[in-house]
Coordinates of N, CA, C and O in Angstrom, one line a residue:
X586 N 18.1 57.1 32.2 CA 18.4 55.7 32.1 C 19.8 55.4 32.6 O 20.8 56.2 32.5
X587 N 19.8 54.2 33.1 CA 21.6 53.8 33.6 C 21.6 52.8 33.2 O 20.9 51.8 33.3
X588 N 23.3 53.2 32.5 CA 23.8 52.2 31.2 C 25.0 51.5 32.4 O 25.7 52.1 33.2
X589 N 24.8 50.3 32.3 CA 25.9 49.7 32.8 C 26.8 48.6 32.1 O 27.6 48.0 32.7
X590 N 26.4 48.5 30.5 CA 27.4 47.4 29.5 C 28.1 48.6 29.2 O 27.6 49.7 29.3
X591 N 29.3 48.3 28.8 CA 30.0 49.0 27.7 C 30.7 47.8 26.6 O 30.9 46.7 26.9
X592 N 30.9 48.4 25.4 CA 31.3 47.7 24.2 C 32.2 48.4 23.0 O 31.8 49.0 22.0
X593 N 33.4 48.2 23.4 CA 34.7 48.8 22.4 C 35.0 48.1 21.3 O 35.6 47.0 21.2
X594 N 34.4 48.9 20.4 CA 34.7 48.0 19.1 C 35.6 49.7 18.3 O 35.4 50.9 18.4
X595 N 36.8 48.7 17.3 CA 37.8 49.9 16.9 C 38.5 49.1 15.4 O 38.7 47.9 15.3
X596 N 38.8 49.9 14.7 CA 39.7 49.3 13.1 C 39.2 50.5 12.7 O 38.8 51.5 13.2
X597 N 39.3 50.0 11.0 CA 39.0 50.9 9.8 C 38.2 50.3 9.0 O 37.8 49.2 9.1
X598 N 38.0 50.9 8.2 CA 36.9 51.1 7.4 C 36.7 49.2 7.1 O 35.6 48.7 7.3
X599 N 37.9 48.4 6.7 CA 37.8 47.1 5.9 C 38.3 46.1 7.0 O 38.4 44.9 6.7
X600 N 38.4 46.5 8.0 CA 39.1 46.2 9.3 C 39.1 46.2 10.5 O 40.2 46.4 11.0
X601 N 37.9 46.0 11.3 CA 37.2 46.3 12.7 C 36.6 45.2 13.2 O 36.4 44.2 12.5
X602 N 36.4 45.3 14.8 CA 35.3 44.5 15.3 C 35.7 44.9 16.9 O 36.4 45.9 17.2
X603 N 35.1 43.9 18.0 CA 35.1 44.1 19.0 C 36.6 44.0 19.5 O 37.4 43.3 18.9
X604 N 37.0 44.9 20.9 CA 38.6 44.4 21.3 C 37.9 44.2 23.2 O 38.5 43.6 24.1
X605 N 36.5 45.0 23.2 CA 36.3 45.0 24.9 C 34.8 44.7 24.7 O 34.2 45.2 23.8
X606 N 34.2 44.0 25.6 CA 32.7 43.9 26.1 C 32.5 43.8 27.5 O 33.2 42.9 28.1
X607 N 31.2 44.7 28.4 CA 31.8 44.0 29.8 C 31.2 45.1 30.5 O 30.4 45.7 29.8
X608 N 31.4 45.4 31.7 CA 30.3 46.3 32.5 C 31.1 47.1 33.2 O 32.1 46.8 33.8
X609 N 30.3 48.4 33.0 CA 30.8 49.8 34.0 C 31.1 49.5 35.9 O 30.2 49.2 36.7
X610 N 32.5 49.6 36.1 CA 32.4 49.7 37.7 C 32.4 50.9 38.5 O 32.2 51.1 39.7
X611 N 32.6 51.8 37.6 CA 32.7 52.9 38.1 C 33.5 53.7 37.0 O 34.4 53.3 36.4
X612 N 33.1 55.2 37.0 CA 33.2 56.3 36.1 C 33.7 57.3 37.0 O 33.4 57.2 38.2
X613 N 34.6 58.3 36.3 CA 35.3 59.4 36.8 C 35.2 60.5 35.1 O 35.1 60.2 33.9
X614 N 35.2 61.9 35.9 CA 35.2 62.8 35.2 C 35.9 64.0 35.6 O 36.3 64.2 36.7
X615 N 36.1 64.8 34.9 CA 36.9 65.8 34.8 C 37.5 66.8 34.2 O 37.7 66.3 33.1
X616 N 37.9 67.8 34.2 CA 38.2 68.9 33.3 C 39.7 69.0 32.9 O 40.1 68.5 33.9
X617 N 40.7 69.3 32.2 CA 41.8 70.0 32.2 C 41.6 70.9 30.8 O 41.6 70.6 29.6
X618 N 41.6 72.1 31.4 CA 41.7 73.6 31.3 C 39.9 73.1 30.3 O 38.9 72.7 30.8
X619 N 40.2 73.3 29.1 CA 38.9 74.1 28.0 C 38.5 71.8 27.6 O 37.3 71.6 27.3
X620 N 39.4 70.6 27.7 CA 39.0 69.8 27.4 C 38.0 69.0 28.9 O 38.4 69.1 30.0
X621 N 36.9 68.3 28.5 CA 36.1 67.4 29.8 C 36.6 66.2 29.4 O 36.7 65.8 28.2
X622 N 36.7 65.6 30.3 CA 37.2 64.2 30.0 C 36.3 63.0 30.9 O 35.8 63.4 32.0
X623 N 36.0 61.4 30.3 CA 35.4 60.9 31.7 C 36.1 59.2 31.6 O 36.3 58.8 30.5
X624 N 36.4 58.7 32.5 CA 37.3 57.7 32.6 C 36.4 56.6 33.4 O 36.1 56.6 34.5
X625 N 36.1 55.3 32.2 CA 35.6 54.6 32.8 C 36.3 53.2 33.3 O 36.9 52.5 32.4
X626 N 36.1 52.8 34.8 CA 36.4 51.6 35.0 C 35.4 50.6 34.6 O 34.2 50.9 34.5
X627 N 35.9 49.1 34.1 CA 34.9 48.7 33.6 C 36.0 47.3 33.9 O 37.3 47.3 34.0
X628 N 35.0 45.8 34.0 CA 35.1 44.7 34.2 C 34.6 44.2 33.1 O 33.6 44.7 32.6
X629 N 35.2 42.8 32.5 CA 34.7 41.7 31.2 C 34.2 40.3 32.4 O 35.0 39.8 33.2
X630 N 32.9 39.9 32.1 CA 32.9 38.4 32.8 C 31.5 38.4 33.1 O 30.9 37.4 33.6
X631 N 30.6 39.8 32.5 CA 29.3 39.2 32.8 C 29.2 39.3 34.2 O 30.2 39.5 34.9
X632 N 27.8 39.2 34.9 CA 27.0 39.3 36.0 C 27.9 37.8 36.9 O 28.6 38.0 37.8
X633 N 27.6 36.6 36.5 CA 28.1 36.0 36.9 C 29.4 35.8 37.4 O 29.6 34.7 37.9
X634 N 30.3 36.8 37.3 CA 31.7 36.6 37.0 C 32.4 36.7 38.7 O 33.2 36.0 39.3
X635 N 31.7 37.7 39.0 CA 31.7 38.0 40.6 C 31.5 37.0 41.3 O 32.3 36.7 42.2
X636 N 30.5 36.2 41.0 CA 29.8 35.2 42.2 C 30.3 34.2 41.7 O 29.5 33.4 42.3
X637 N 30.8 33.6 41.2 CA 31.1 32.5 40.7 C 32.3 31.9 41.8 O 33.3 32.4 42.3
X638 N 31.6 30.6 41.8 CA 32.1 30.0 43.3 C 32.3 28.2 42.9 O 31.4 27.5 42.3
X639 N 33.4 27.7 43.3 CA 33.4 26.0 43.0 C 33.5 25.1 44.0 O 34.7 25.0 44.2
X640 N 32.9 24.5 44.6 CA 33.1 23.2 45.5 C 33.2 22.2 45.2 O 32.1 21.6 45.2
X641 N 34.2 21.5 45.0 CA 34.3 20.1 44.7 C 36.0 19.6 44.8 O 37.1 20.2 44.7
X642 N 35.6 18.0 45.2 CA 36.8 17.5 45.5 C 36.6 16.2 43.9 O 35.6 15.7 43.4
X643 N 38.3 16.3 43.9 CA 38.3 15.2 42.7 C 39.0 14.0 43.3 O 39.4 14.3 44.4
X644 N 39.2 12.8 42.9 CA 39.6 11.5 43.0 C 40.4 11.9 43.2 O 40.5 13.2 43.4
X645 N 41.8 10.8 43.2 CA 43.2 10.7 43.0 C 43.4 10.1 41.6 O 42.5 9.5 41.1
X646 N 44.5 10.3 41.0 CA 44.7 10.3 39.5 C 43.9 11.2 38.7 O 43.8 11.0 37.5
X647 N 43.2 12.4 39.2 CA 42.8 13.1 38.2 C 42.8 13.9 37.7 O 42.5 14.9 38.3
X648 N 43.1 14.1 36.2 CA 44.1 14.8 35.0 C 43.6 16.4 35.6 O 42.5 16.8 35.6
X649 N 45.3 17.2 36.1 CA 44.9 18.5 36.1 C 43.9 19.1 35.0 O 43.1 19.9 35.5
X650 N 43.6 18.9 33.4 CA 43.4 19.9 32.9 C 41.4 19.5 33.0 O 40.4 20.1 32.4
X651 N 41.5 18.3 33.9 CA 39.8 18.1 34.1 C 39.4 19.1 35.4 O 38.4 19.7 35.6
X652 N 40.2 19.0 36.1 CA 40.2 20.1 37.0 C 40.2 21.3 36.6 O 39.2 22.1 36.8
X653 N 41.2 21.6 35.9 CA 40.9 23.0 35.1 C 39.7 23.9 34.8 O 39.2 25.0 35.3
X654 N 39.2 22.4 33.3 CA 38.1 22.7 32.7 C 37.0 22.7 34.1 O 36.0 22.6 33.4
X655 N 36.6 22.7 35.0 CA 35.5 22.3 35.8 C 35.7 23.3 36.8 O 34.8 23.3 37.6
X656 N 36.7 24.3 37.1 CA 36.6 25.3 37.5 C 36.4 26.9 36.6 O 36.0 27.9 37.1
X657 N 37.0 26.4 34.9 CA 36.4 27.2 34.2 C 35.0 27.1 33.7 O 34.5 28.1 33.3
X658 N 34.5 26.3 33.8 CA 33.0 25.9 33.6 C 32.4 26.8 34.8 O 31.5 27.7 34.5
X659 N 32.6 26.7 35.8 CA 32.1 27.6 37.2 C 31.7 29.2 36.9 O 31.1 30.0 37.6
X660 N 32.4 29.4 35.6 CA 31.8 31.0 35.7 C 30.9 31.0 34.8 O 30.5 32.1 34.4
X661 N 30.4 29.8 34.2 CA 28.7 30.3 33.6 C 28.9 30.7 31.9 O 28.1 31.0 31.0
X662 N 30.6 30.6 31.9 CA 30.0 31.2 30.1 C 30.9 30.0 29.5 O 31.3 29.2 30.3
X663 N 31.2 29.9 28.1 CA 31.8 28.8 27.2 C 33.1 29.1 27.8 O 33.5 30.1 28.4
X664 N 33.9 27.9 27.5 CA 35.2 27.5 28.1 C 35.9 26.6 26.9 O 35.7 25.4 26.6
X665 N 37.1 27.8 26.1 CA 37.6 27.4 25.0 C 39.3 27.3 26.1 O 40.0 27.9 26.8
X666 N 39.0 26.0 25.2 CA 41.1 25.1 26.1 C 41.9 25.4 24.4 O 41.6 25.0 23.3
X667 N 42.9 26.1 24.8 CA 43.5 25.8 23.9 C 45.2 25.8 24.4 O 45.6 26.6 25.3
X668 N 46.1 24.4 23.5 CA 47.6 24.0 24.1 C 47.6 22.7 24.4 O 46.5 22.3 24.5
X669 N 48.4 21.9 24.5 CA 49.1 21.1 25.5 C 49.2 20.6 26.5 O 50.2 20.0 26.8
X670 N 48.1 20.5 27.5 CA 48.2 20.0 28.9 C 48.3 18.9 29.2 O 47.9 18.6 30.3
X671 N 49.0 17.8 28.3 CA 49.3 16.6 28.6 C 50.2 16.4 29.5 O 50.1 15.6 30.4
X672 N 51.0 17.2 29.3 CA 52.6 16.9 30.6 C 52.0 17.7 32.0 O 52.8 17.8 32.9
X673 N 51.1 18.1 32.3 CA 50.5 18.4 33.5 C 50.5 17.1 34.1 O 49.9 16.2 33.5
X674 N 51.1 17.1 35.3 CA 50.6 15.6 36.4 C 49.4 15.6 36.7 O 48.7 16.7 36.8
X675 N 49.0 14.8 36.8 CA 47.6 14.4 37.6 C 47.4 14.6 38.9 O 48.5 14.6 39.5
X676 N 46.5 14.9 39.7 CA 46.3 15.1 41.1 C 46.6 13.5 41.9 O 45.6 12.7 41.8
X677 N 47.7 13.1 42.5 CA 47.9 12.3 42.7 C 47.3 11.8 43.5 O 46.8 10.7 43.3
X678 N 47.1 12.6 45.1 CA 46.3 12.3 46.1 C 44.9 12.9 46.2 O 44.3 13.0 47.2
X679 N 44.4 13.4 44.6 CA 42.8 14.2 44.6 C 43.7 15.4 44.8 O 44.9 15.6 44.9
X680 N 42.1 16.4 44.9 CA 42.1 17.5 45.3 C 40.5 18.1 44.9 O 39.6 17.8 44.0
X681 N 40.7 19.3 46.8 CA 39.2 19.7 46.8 C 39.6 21.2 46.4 O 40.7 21.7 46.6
X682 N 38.5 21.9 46.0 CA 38.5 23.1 46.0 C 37.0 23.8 46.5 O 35.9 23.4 46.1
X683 N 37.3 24.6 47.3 CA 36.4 25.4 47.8 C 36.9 26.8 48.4 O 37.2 27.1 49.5
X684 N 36.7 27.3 47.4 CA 36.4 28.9 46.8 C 35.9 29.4 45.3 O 35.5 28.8 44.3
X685 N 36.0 31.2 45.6 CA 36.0 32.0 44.2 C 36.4 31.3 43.2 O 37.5 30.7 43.2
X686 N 35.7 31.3 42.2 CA 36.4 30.7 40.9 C 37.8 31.4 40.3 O 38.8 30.8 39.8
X687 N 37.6 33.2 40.5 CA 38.7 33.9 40.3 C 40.1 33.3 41.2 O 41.2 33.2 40.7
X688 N 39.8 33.1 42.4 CA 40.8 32.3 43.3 C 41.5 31.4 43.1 O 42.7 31.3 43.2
X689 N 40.4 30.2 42.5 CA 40.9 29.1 42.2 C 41.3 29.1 40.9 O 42.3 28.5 40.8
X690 N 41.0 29.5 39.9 CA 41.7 29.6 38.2 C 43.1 30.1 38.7 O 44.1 29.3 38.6
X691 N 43.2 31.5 39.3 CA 44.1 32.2 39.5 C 45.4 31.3 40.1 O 46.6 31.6 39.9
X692 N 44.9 30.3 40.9 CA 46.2 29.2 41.7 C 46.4 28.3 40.7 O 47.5 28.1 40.3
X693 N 45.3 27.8 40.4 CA 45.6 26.8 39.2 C 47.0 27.3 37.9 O 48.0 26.6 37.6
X694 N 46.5 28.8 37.4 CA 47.4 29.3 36.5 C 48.8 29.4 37.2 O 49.8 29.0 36.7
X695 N 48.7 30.1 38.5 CA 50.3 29.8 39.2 C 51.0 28.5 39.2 O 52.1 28.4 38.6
X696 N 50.4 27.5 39.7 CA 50.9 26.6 39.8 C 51.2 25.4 38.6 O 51.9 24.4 38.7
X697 N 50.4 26.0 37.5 CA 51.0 25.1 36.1 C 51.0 25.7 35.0 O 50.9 25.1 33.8
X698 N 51.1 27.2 35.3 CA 51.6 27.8 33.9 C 51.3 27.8 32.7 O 52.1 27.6 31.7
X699 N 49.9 28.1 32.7 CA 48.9 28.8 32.0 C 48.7 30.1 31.8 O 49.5 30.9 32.3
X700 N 47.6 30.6 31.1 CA 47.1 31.7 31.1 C 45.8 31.5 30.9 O 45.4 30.8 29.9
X701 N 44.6 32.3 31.9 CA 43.5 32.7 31.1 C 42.9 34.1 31.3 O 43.4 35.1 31.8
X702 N 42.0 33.9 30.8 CA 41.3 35.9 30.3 C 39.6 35.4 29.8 O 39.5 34.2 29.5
X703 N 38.9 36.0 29.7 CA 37.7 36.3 29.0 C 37.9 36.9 27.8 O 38.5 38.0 27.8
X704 N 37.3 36.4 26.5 CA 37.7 36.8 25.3 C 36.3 36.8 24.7 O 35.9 35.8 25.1
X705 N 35.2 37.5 23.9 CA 34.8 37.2 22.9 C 33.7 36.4 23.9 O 33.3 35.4 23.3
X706 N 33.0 36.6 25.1 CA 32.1 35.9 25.8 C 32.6 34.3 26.3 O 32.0 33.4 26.8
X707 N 33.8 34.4 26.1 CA 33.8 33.0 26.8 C 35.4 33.0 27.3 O 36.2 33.7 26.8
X708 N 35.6 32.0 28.3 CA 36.4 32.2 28.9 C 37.6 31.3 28.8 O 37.6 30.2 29.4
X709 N 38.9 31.6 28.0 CA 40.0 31.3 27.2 C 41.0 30.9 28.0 O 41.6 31.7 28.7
X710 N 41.4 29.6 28.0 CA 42.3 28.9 28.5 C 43.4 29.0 27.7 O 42.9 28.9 26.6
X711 N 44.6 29.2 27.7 CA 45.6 28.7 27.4 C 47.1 28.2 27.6 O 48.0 29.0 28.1
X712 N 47.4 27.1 27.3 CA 48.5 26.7 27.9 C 49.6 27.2 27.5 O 49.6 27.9 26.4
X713 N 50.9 27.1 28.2 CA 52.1 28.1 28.2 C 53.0 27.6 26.6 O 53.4 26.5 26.1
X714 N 52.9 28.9 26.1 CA 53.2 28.4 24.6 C 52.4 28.1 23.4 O 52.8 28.0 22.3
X715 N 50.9 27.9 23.9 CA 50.1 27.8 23.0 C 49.9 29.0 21.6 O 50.2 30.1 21.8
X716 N 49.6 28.8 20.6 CA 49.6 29.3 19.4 C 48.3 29.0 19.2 O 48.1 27.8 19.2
X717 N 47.2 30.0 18.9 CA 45.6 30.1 18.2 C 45.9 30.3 16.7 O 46.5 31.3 16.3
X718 N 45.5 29.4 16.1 CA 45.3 29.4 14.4 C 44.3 30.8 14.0 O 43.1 31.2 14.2
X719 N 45.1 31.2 13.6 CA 44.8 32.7 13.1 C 45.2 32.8 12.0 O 46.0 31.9 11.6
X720 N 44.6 34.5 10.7 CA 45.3 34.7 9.8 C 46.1 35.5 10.3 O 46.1 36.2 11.4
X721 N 47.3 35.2 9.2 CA 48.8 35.9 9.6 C 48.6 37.2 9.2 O 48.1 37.4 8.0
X722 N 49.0 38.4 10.2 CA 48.6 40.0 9.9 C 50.2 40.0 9.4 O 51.1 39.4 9.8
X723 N 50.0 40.9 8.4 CA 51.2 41.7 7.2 C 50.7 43.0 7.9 O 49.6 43.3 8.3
X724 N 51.9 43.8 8.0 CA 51.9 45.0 8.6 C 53.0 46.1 7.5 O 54.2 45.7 7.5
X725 N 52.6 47.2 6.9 CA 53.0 48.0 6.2 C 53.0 49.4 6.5 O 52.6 49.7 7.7
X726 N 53.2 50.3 5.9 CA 52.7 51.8 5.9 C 51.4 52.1 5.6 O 50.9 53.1 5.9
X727 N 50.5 50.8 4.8 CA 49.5 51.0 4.2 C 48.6 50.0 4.8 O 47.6 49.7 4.2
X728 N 49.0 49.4 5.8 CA 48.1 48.3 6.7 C 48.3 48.9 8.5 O 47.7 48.3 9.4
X729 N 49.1 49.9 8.9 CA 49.1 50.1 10.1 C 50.4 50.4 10.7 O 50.6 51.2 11.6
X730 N 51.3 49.7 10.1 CA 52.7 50.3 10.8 C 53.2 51.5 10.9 O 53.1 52.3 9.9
X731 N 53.7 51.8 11.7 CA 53.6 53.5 12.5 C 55.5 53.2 12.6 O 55.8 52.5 13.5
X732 N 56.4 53.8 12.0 CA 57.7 53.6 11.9 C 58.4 52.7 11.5 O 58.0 51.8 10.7
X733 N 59.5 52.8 11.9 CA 59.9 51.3 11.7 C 60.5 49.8 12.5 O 61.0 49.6 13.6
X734 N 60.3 49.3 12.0 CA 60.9 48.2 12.9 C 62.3 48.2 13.7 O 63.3 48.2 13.1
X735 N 62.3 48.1 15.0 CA 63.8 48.2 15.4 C 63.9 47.3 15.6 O 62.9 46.8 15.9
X736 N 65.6 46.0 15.5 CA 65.6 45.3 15.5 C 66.4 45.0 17.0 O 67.2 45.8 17.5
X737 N 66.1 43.7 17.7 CA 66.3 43.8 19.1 C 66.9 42.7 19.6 O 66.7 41.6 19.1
X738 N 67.7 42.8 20.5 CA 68.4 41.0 20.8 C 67.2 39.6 21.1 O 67.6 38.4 21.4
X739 N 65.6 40.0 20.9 CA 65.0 39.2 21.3 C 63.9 39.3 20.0 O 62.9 38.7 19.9
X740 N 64.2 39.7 19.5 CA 63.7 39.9 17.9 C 63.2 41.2 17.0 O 64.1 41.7 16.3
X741 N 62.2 41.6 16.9 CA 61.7 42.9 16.6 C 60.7 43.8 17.2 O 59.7 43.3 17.7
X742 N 60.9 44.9 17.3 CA 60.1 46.0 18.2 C 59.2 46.8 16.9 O 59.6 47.6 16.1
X743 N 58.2 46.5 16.9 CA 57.5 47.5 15.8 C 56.0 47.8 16.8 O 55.4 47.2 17.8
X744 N 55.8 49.2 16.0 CA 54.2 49.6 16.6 C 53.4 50.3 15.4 O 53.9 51.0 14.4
X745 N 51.9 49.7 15.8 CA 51.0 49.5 14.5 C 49.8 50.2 15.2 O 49.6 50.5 16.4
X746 N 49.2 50.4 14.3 CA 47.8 50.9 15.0 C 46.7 49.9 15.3 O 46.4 49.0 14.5
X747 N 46.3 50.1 16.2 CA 44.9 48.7 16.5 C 44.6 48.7 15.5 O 44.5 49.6 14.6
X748 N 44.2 46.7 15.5 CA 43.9 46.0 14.9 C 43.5 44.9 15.6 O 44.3 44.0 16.1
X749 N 41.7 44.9 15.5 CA 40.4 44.7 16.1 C 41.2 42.7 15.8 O 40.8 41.9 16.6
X750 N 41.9 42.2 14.9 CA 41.9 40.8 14.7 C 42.9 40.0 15.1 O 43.0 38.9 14.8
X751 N 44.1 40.7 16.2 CA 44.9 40.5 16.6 C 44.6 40.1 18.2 O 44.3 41.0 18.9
X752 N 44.7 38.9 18.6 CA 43.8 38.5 19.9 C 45.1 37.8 20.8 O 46.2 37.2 20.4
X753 N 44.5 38.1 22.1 CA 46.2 37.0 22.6 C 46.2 35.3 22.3 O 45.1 34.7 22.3
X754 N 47.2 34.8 22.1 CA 47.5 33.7 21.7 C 47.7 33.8 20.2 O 48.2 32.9 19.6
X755 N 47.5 34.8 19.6 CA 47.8 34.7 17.8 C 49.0 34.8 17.9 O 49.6 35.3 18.8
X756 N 49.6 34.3 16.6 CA 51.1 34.1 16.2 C 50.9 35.9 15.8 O 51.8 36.6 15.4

């Protein structure tokens, strides 16, 4: 049989869940001395993720983040906005798009400073600065923290062990 999902789920015992879901692109394997090892590449975005393609032109006056949403819509799975996109200008004179959706998100995020990713089956907008309402993780000797905190001209340097609830955009 050929498996082509893979699914990384990792924590502890009171503490787990998924951090990867998404499809094999290709596998490598190999030996060093008495250990085998096999290294898989792998993609998040679903079957659709590849072909996903947008054509469309918008009016004049219309709100970057409707543009946004309508090229994240193009890859076929849910489309969570989260942030501020009010101070984005509007497409003054329109605008058409025709290409890759990877293409076009990818210019979009250049050009107004954003971020997005596929998270959790759906595909995660966030504006620059945005903060996701999350619980606040406490980190100890007895919750994951692995030394100590160094303290740094830009705040603190600490390292923990994964922790399956910690997603980008959490405080």
């Amino acid at each position: 049989t050929l498996y082509t999902d893979v699914r990384l789920t990792a924590g502890y015992v009171d503490n787990f869940g998924p951090i990867f879901k998404g499809r094999i692109v290709n596998v490598e394997s190999g030996r060093d001395g008495a250990e085998h090892w096999v290294k898989m590449y792998c993609r998040s975005g679903g079957e659709s993720w590849d072909d996903a393609y947008v054509s469309k032109s918008f009016g004049p006056g219309t709100p970057q983040i409707e543009i946004i949403r309508h090229v994240a819509k193009s890859f076929g799975a849910p489309v969570v906005i989260e942030g501020d996109f009010s101070s984005l200008p509007t497409a003054a004179l329109g605008k058409t798009i025709d290409q890759d959706s990877k293409s076009a998100m990818q210019a979009l995020s250049s050009e107004f400073g954003f971020a997005w990713l596929m998270q959790n089956d759906a595909l995660l907008v966030l504006a620059d600065d945005a903060i996701i309402p999350a619980d606040v993780q406490t980190f100890s000797a007895a919750t994951g923290l692995i030394g100590s905190p160094s303290i740094t001209v830009l705040g603190a340097d600490v390292t923990v062990k994964l922790n399956a609830s910690i997603r980008p955009g959490h405080l």
